[in-house]
Each structure stands twice: as structure tokens, then as C-alpha cells.
CSV table of C-alpha atoms and ligand atoms in Angstrom, one decimal:
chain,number,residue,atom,x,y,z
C,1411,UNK,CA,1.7,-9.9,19.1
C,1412,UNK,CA,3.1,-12.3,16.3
C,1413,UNK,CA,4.7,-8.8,14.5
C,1414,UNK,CA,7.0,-5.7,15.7
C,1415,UNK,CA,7.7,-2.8,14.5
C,1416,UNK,CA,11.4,-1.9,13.9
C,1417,UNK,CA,14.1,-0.4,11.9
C,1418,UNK,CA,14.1,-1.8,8.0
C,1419,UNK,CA,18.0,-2.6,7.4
C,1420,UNK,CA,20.2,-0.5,5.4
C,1421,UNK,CA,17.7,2.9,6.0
C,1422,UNK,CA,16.4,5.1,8.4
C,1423,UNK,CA,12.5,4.4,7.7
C,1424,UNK,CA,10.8,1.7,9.6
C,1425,UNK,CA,8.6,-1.6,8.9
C,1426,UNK,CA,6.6,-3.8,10.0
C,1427,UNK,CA,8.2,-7.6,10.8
C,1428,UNK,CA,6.8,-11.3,11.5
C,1429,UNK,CA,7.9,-12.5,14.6
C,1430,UNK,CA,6.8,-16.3,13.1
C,1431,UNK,CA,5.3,-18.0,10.1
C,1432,UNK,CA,2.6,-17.7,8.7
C,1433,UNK,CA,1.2,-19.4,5.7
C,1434,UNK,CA,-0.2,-17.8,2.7
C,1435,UNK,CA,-4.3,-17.0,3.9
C,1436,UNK,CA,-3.4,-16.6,7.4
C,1437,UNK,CA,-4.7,-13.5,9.4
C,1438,UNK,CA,-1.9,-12.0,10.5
C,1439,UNK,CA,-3.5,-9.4,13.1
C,1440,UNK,CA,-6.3,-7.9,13.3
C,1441,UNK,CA,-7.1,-4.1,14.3
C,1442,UNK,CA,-9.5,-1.5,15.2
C,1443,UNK,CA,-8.8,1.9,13.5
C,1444,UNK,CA,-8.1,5.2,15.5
C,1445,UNK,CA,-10.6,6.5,13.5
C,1446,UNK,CA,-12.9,6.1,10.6
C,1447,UNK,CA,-15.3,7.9,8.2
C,1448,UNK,CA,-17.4,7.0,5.6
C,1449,UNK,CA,-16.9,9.1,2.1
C,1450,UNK,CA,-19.1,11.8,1.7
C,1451,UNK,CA,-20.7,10.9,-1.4
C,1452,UNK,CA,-21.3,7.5,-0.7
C,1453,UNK,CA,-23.0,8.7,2.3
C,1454,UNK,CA,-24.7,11.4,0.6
C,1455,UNK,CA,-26.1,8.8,-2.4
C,1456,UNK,CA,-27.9,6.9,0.7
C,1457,UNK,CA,-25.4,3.9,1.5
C,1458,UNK,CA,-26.5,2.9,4.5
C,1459,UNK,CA,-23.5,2.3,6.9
C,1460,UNK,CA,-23.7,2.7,10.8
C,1461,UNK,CA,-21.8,6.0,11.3
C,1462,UNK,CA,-19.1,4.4,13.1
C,1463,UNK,CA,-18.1,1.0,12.1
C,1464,UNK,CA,-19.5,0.7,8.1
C,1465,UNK,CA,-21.1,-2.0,9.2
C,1466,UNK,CA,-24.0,-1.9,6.9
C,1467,UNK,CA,-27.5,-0.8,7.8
C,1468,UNK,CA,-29.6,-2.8,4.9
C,1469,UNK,CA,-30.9,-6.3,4.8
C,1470,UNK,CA,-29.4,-8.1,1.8
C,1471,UNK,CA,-32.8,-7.2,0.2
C,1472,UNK,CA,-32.6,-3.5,0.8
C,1473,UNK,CA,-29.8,-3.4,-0.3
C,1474,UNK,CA,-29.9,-5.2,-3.8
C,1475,UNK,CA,-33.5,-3.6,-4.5
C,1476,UNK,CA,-31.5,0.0,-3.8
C,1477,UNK,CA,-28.7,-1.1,-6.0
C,1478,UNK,CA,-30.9,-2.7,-8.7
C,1479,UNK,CA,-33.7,0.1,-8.5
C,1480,UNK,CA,-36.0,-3.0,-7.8
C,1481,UNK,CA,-38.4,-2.3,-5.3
C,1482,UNK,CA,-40.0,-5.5,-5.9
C,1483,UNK,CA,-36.7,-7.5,-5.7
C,1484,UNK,CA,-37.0,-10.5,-3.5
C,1485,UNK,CA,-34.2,-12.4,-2.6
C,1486,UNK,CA,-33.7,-16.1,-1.8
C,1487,UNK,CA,-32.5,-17.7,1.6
C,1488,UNK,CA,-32.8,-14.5,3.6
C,1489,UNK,CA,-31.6,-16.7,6.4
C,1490,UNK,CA,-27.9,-15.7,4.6
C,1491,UNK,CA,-28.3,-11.9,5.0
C,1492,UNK,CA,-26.5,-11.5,8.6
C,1493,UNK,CA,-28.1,-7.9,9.1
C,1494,UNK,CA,-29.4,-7.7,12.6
C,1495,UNK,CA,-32.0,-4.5,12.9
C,1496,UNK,CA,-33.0,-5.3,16.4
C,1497,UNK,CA,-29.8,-3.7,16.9
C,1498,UNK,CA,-29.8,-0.8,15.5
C,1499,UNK,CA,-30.1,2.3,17.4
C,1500,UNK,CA,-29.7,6.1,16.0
C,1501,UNK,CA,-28.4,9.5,18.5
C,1502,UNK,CA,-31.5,10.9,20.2
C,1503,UNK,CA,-30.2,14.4,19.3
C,1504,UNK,CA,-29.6,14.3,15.9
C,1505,UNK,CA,-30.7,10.7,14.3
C,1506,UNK,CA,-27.5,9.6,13.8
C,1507,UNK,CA,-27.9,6.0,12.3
C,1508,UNK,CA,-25.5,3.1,14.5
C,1509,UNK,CA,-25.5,-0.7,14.1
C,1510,UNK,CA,-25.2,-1.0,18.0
C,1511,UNK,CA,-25.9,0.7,21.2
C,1512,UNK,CA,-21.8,-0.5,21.6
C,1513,UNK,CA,-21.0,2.1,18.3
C,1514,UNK,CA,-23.0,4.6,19.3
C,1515,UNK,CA,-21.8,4.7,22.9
C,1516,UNK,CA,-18.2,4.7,21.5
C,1517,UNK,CA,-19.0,7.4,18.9
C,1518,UNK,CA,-20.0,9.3,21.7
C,1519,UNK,CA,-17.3,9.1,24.2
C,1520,UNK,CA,-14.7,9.4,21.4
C,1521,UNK,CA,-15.4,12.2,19.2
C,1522,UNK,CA,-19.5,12.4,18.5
C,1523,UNK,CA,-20.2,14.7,21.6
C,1524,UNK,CA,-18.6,17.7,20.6
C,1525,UNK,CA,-19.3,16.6,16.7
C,1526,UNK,CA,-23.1,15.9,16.9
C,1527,UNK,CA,-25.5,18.3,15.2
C,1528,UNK,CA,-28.1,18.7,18.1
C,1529,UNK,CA,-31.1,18.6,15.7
C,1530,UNK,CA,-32.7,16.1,13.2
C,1531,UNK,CA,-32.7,18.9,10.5
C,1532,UNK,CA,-30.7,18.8,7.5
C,1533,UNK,CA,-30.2,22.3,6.5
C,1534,UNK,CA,-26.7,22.6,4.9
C,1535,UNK,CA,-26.4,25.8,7.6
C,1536,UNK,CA,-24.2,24.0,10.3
C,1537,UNK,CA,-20.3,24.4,9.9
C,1538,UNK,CA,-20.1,20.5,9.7
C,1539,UNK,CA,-22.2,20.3,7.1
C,1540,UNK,CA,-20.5,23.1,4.9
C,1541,UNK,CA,-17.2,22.2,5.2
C,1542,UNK,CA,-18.1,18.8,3.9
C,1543,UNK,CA,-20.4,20.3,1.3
C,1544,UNK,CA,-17.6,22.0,0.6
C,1545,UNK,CA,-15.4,19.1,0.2
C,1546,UNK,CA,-17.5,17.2,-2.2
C,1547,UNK,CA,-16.8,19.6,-4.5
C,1548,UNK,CA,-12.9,19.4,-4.2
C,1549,UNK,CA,-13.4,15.6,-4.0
C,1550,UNK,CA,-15.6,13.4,-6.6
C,1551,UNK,CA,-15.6,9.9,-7.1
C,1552,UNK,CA,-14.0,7.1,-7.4
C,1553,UNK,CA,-13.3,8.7,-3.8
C,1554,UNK,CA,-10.0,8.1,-1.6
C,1555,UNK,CA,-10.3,10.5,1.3
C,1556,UNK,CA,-13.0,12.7,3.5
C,1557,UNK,CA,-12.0,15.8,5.6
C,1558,UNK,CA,-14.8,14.7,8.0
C,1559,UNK,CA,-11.9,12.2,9.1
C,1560,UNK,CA,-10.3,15.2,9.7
C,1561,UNK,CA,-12.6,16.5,11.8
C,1562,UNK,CA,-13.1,13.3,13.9
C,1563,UNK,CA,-9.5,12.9,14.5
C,1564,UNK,CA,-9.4,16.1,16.0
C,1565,UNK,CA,-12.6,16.1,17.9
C,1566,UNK,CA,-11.3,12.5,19.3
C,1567,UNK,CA,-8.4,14.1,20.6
C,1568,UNK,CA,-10.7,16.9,22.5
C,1569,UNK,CA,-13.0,14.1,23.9
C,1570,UNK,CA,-9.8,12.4,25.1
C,1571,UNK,CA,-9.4,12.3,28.8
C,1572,UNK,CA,-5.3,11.7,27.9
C,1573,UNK,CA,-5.3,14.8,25.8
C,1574,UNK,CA,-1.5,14.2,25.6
C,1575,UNK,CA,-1.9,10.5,24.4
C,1576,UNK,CA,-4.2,11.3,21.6
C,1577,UNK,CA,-1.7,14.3,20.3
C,1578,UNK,CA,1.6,11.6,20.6
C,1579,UNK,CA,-0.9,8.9,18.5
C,1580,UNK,CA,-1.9,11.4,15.8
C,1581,UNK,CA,1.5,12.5,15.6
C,1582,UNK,CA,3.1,9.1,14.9
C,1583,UNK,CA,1.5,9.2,11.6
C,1584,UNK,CA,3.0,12.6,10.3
C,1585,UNK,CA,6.8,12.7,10.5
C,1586,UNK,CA,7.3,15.3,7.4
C,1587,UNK,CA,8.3,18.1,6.5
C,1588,UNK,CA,5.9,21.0,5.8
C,1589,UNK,CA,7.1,21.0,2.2
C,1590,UNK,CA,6.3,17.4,1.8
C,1591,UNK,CA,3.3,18.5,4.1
C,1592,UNK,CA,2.1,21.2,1.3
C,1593,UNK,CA,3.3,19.1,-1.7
C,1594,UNK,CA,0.8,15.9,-0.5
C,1595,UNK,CA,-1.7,18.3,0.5
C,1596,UNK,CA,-2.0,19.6,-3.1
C,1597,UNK,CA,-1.6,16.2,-4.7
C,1598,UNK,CA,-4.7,15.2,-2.3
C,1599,UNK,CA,-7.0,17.6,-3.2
C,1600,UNK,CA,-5.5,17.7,-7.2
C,1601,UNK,CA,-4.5,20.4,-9.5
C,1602,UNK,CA,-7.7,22.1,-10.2
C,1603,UNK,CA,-8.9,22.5,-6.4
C,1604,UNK,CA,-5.9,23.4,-4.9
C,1605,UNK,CA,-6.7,26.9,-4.4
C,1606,UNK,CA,-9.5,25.6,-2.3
C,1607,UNK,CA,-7.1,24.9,0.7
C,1608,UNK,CA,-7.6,28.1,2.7
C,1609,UNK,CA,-11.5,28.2,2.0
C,1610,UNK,CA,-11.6,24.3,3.9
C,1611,UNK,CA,-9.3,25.4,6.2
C,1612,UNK,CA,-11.5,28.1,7.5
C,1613,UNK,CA,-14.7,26.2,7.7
C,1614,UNK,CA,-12.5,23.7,9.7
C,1615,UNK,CA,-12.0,25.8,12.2
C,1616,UNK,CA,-15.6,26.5,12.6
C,1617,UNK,CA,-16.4,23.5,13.3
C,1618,UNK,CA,-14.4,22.4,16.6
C,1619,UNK,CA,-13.3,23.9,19.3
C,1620,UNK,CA,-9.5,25.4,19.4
C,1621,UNK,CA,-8.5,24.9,22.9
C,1622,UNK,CA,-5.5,21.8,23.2
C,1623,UNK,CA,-5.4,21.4,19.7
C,1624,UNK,CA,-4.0,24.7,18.3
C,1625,UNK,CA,-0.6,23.2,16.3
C,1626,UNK,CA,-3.3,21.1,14.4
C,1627,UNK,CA,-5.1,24.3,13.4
C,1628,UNK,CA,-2.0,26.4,11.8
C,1629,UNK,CA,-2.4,25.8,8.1
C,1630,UNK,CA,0.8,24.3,8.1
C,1631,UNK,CA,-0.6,21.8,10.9
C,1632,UNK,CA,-4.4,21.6,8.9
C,1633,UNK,CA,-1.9,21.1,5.7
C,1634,UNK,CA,-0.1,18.1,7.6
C,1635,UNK,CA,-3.0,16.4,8.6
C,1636,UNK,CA,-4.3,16.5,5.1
C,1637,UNK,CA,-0.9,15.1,3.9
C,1638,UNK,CA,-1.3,12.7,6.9
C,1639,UNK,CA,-4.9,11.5,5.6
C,1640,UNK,CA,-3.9,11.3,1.8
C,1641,UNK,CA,-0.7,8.9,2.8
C,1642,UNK,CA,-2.2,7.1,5.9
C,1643,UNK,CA,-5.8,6.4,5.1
C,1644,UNK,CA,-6.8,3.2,4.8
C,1645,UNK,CA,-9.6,2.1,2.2
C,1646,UNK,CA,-12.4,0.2,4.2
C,1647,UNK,CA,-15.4,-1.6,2.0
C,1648,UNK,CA,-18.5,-3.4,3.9
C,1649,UNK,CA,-21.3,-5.1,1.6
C,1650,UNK,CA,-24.2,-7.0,3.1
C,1651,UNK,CA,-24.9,-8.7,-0.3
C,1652,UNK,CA,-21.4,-10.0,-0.8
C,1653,UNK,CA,-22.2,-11.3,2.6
C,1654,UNK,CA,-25.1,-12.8,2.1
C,1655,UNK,CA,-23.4,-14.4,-1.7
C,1656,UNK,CA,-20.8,-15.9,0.4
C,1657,UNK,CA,-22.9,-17.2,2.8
C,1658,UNK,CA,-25.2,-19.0,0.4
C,1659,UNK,CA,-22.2,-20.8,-1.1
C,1660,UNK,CA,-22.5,-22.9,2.4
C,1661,UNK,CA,-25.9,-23.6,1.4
C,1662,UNK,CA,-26.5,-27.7,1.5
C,1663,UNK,CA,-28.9,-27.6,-2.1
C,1664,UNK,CA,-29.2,-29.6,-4.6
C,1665,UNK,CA,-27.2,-29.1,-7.8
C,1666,UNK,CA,-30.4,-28.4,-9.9
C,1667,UNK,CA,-30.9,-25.5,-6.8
C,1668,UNK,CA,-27.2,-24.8,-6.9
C,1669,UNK,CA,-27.4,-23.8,-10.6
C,1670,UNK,CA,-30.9,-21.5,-10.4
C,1671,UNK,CA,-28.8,-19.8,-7.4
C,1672,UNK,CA,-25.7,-19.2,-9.5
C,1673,UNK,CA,-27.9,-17.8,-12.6
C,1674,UNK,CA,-30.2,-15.5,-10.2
C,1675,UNK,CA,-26.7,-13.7,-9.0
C,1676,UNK,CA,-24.9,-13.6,-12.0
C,1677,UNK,CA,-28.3,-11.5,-13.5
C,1678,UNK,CA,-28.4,-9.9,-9.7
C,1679,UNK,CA,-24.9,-8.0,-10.7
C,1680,UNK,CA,-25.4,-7.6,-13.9
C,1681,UNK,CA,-29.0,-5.3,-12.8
C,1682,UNK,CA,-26.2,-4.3,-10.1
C,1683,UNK,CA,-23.7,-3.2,-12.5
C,1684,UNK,CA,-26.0,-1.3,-14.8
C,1685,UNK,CA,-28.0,0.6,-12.1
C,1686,UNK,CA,-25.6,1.5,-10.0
C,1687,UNK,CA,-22.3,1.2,-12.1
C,1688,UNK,CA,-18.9,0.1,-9.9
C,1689,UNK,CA,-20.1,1.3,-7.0
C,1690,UNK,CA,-21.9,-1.5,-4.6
C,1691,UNK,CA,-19.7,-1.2,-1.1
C,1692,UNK,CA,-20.4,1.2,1.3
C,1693,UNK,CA,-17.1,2.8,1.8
C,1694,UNK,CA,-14.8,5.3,4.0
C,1695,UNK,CA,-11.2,5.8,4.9
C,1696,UNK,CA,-9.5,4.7,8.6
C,1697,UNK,CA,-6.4,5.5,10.5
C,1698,UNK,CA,-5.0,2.1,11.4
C,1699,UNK,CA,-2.1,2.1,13.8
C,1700,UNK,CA,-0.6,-1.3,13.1
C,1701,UNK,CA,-0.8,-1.0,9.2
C,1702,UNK,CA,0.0,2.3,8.8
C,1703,UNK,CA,3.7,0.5,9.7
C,1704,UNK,CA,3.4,-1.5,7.0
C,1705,UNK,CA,5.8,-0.4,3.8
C,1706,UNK,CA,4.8,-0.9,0.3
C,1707,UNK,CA,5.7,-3.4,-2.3
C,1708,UNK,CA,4.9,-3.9,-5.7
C,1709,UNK,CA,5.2,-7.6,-4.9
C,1710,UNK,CA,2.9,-7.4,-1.5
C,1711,UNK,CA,3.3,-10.3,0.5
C,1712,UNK,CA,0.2,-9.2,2.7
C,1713,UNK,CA,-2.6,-7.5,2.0
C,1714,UNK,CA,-6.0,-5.7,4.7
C,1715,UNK,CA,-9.9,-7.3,4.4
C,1716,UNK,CA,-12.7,-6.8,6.4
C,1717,UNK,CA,-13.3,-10.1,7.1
C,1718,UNK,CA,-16.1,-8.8,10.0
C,1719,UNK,CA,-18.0,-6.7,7.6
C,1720,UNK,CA,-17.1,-3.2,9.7
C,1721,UNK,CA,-14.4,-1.2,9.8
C,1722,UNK,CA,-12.1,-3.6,11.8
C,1723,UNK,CA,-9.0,-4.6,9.3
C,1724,UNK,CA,-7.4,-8.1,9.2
C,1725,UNK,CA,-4.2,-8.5,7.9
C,1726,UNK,CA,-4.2,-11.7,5.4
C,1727,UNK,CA,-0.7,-13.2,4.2
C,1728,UNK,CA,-1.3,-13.3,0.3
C,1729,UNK,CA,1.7,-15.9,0.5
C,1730,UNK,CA,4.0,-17.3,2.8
C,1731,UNK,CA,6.1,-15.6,5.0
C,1732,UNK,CA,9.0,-16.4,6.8
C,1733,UNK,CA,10.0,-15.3,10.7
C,1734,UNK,CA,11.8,-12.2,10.6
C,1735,UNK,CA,10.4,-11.0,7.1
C,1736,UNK,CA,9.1,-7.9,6.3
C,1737,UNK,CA,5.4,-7.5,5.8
C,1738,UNK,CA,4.6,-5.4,2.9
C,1739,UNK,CA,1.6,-4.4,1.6
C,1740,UNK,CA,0.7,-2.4,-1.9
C,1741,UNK,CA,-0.4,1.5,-1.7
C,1742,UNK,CA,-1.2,1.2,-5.1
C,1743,UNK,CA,-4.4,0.2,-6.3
C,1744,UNK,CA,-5.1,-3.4,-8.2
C,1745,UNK,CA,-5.1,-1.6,-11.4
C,1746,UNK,CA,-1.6,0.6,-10.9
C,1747,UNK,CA,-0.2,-2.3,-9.5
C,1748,UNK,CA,0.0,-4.1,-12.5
C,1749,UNK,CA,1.6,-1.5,-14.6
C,1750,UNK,CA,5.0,-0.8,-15.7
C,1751,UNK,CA,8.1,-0.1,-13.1
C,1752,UNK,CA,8.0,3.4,-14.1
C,1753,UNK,CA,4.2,4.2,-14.0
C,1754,UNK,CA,4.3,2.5,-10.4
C,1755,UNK,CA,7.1,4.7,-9.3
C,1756,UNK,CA,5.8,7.5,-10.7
C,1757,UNK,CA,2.4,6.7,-8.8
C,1758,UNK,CA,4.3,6.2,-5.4
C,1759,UNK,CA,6.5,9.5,-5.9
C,1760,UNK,CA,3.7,12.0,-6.3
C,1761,UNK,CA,1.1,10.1,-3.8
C,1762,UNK,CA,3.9,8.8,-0.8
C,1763,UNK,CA,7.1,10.8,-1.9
C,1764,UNK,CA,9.1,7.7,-1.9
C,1765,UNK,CA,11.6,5.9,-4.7
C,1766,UNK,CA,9.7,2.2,-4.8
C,1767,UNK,CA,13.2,-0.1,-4.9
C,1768,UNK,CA,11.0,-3.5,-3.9
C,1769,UNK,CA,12.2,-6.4,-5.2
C,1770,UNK,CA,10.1,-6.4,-8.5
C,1771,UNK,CA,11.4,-2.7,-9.1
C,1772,UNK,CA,14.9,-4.0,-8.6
C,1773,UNK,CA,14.7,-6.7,-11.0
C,1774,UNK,CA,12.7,-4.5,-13.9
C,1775,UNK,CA,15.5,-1.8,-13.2
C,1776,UNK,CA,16.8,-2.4,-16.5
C,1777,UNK,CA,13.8,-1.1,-18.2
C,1778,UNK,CA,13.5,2.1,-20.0
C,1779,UNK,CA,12.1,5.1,-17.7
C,1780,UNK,CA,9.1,6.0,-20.4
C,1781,UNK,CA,5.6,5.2,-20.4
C,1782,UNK,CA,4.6,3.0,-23.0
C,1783,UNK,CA,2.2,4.3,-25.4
C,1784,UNK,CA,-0.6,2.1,-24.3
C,1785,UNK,CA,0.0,3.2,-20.5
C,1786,UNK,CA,0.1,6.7,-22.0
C,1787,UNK,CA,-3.3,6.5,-23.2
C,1788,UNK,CA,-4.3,4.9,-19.7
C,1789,UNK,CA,-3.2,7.8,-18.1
C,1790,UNK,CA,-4.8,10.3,-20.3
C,1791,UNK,CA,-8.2,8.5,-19.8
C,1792,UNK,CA,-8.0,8.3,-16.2
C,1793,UNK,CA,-7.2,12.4,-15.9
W,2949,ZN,ZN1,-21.4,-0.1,14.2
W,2950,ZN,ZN1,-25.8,13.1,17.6
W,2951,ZN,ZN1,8.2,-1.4,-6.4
């Protein structure tokens, strides 16, 4: 391990800390989540992940006729699309779809044998199925969480054969009050569907078993692990035809070639971009162990890919960092990032309950505490 987790000087909180150098683009580690889901709606709009890693489960093709709505699409150098379907494999019982015997066998052990549905039919009658019906409709996109993690995380820690293990790892995430537990709760599922808590809540508990896990069924525990979702869970993206772009950039063509190839994916994202608006990635939310040690900074001197197209996370320096530094990476979102002290702060308060003092908030201390106007009209249109 090149990094340790310890004590941040000067406060009681802890961080993550290089234990050498790394230069800016190194991978600093890399890590398999605890757990992971993909969204409910971008499941439920057909983007075709394997249930357990995100890996995707379309040819490059597939997937940029589905995105375009071009069923007659054909793309060049399908040698670049790395989607291997000779590998692919689904759960006898209930057709879930995996990218691997390995992912399915690992579902299974972990938290997919008490979780799967026991039938190929869709019917919107089993408790699964309702409470995430049900949590669509607290939860539309641009999406940043799914309850289902909820569920696996709990389901993982019935399956585990160190029941005791499983509780101490869950529990190293949540160390909050159940104030702050309520207050991120409500934040997570936002003002309108608040009063929606107790309605999930109860479909939860139809849908795993209570025994072992009761302190995680309370609705002060089901509030925590909604407060521990909303604070801990990681964005994870996978894209077979961002794959396949980046592999045809390794192409040896000729420049005439070079410049068709260009023009034919410039157009490809532009049909992209108007069929299917923003949303091209498959994409979930994880529980990542190792990063979830990592404290934020509005100046981020690391930030998590998925360089292996699944849900495994490598850490990347963003710039150089020095032994014994603290690795940092943002909570906030490209866009907030780049807005004033203020908005950021504001952002960090209501989402992580935490006064940002980073380096960059140190320095712009000395600005005044109010939104500018143009941020003010920002944050009426994103609402
Ligand atoms: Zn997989
Ligand atoms: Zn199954
Ligand atoms: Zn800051």
C-alpha cells in the first residue's frame, strides 16, 4: 500500500495520506467496491450493464445504434469495441444479465441469493421491484443514488459467512449522529419527497430478511444508511463507445483515414447528443472502502476513473503529490466546483455537513458570503 489512512492534523476527522510520490497521472490505487448498483432509470431506459460490475453488455455498435436510434448504424474498426459476448452469462432463475460467469458467481455468493427474483417475469408485484418503483419516483434524473444499494448492502451482510465483519465494514462508513442521520436523509431524497421516507422504509423491510441485521432496520438505522449512501456513494460511469473512441486513436491509418474517422465521431455524438441528450454512460453508485477516506478539496489533487471499464475505481493523481501529503479529492461535481467560495460551501454544508476550509476556500476567504447574481440564476435553473 503506497497510502494510509490516519489522523488529519489539527482535527479530529481523518484522511487519506501518500506514503511516496507520485507524479501527476499516476494511479495511485486501485479498488473494488463493497458494493455497487446501477441507477434505476438508467437501468430501467435499457442501458445494458452486467448487474454487478457496469461493465457494459453492448458491442460498440449496439450501443451507438441504441443511443443514435440507428438501427442501421454501422461502425468502423469493430476490432476497437473490446465487448466480449462469449462471456456473458445471465442467473438461470431469473435472467439476470452478467458480463462473466466470475460476476455472477460473485453476485451470488455476496448478496444475489437471498436478492434474486426466482422467475423471468417482470410484474412490478415482488417487494424488490416496488420499493424501487417506488424510488424512481422520489429520485429522477440527473441521478446520484439507488436504494437498491441499500438493499444489496444489507443482503451482503446476510450472505456473509463473518456476519460480524460485514456489520464493522458497513459501520465504518456512518459515524453520525441521527440528527445529521435525518438531516442527510432528507437532503437525499429532497424537499418535495421527504414525506416518502416511511413509505420506502416499509417496502424495505419486505424485501430482506430481519434476522442479524435489525439495528439497520430501525428507521433511525434505515435513515443512517440513507445518510450513509447520499455521503459515501461513489459515482461509477462505464461506456463501450468511449472505449472503442479511445481505442481507434491507436489505430496506424493514414491521415486522409485519420480525418474521415475524426468527422464520422464528431457527427456519431452529435446523433448521440440529440437522441439521447447527456446521458451516454451506463451508470450506478459504489461503496469504496479506500476512497471513502478520502477528504474533499476544492483544489483536488486526485481524482477516481474507471480505467477497466467496470466498477473497479483507480485513483489518478490530477498533479503531483508529495510523500506525506494528503490526498484529496472533490465531492462536488465539475460544474459546482468551479463556482464561487460560497456556493461551494453552501453545496458541501447541506450535502456532507462540513465547513470546506481547503486551501482555495482559505485564500477566497476574503470574499463576500453572497451569491452573485449570475450564480443566483444558476441555482434557480437547476431547482
Ligand atoms: Zn461483470
Ligand atoms: Zn437470480
Ligand atoms: Zn474548499
Amino acid at each position: 500500500m503506497d497510502v494510509e489512512v490516519r489522523l488529519v492534523d489539527n482535527s479530529k476527522g481523518k484522511g487519506l495520506f501518500s506514503k511516496k510520490c507520485f507524479k501527476s497521472g499516476a494511479i495511485i490505487f486501485e479498488e473494488e467496491p463493497l458494493v455497487s448498483c446501477q441507477f434505476s432509470w438508467n437501468a430501467a431506459y435499457q442501458y445494458k450493464a452486467c448487474d454487478h460490475c457496469l461493465r457494459p453488455l453492448e458491442t460498440a455498435e449496439e450501443n451507438a445504434r441504441r443511443l443514435t436510434g440507428k438501427p442501421e448504424l454501422e461502425l468502423p474498426f469493430p476490432e476497437c469495441c473490446t465487448t466480449d459476448k462469449s462471456k456473458f452469462t445471465s442467473c438461470t432463475l431469473c435472467g439476470t444479465d452478467y458480463c462473466s460467469v466470475e460476476c455472477q458467481t460473485t453476485a451470488y455468493n455476496q448478496y444475489h441469493r437471498i436478492l434474486c427474483l426466482q422467475t423471468t417475469e417482470r410484474n412490478n408485484f415482488h417487494p424488490l421491484e416496488q420499493l424501487n418503483e417506488a424510488w424512481k419516483h422520489v429520485h429522477y434524473p440527473p441521478e446520484t443514488n439507488t436504494i437498491m444499494l441499500i438493499v444489496r448492502l444489507l443482503a451482503r451482510i446476510i450472505q456473509s459467512p463473518n456476519r460480524d465483519l460485514a456489520i464493522e465494514q458497513t459501520l465504518q462508513f456512518c459515524h453520525r449522529t441521527v440528527n445529521e442521520d435525518a438531516e442527510l436523509a432528507h437532503k437525499l431524497l429532497g424537499e418535495k419527497f421527504a414525506n416518502q421516507l416511511s413509505l420506502l422504509h416499509s417496502l424495505l423491510l419486505q424485501c430482506v430478511p430481519h434476522e442479524g441485521i435489525e439495528q439497520f432496520l430501525t428507521p433511525a438505522g434505515f435513515q443512517g444508511l440513507l445518510a450513509l449512501i447520499g455521503t459515501n456513494g461513489q459515482g461509477v460511469g462505464t461506456s463501450t463507445i468511449s472505449q472503442w473512441v479511445t481505442r481507434t486513436s491507436d489505430l496506424a491509418i493514414s491521415d486522409d483515414e485519420r480525418a474521415v474517422l475524426d468527422k464520422f465521431i464528431d457527427k456519431l455524438y452529435e446523433d448521440m447528443d440529440s437522441h439521447s441528450g447527456n446521458f451516454l454512460n451506463n451508470e450506478g453508485v459504489a461503496l469504496f472502502t479506500l476512497q471513502s477516506a478520502c477528504n474533499h478539496s476544492c483544489v483536488p489533487n486526485a481524482e477516481p476513473t474507471y480505467l477497466h471499464n467496470n466498477n473497479k475505481l483507480s485513483l489518478v493523481a490530477v498533479r503531483d503529490i508529495q510523500e506525506g501529503e494528503e490526498i484529496c479529492i472533490s465531492y462536488l461535481d465539475e460544474c459546482n466546483l468551479h463556482r464561487s467560495r460560497h456556493s461551494r460551501r453552501k453545496e458541501l454544508m447541506e450535502n456532507y455537513l462540513f465547513a470546506c476550509n481547503c486551501p482555495k476556500c482559505e485564500e477566497q476567504a476574503d470574499e463576500p458570503d453572497v451569491t452573485s447574481e449570475e450564480e443566483e440564476g444558476e441555482e434557480e435553473m437547476s431547482e
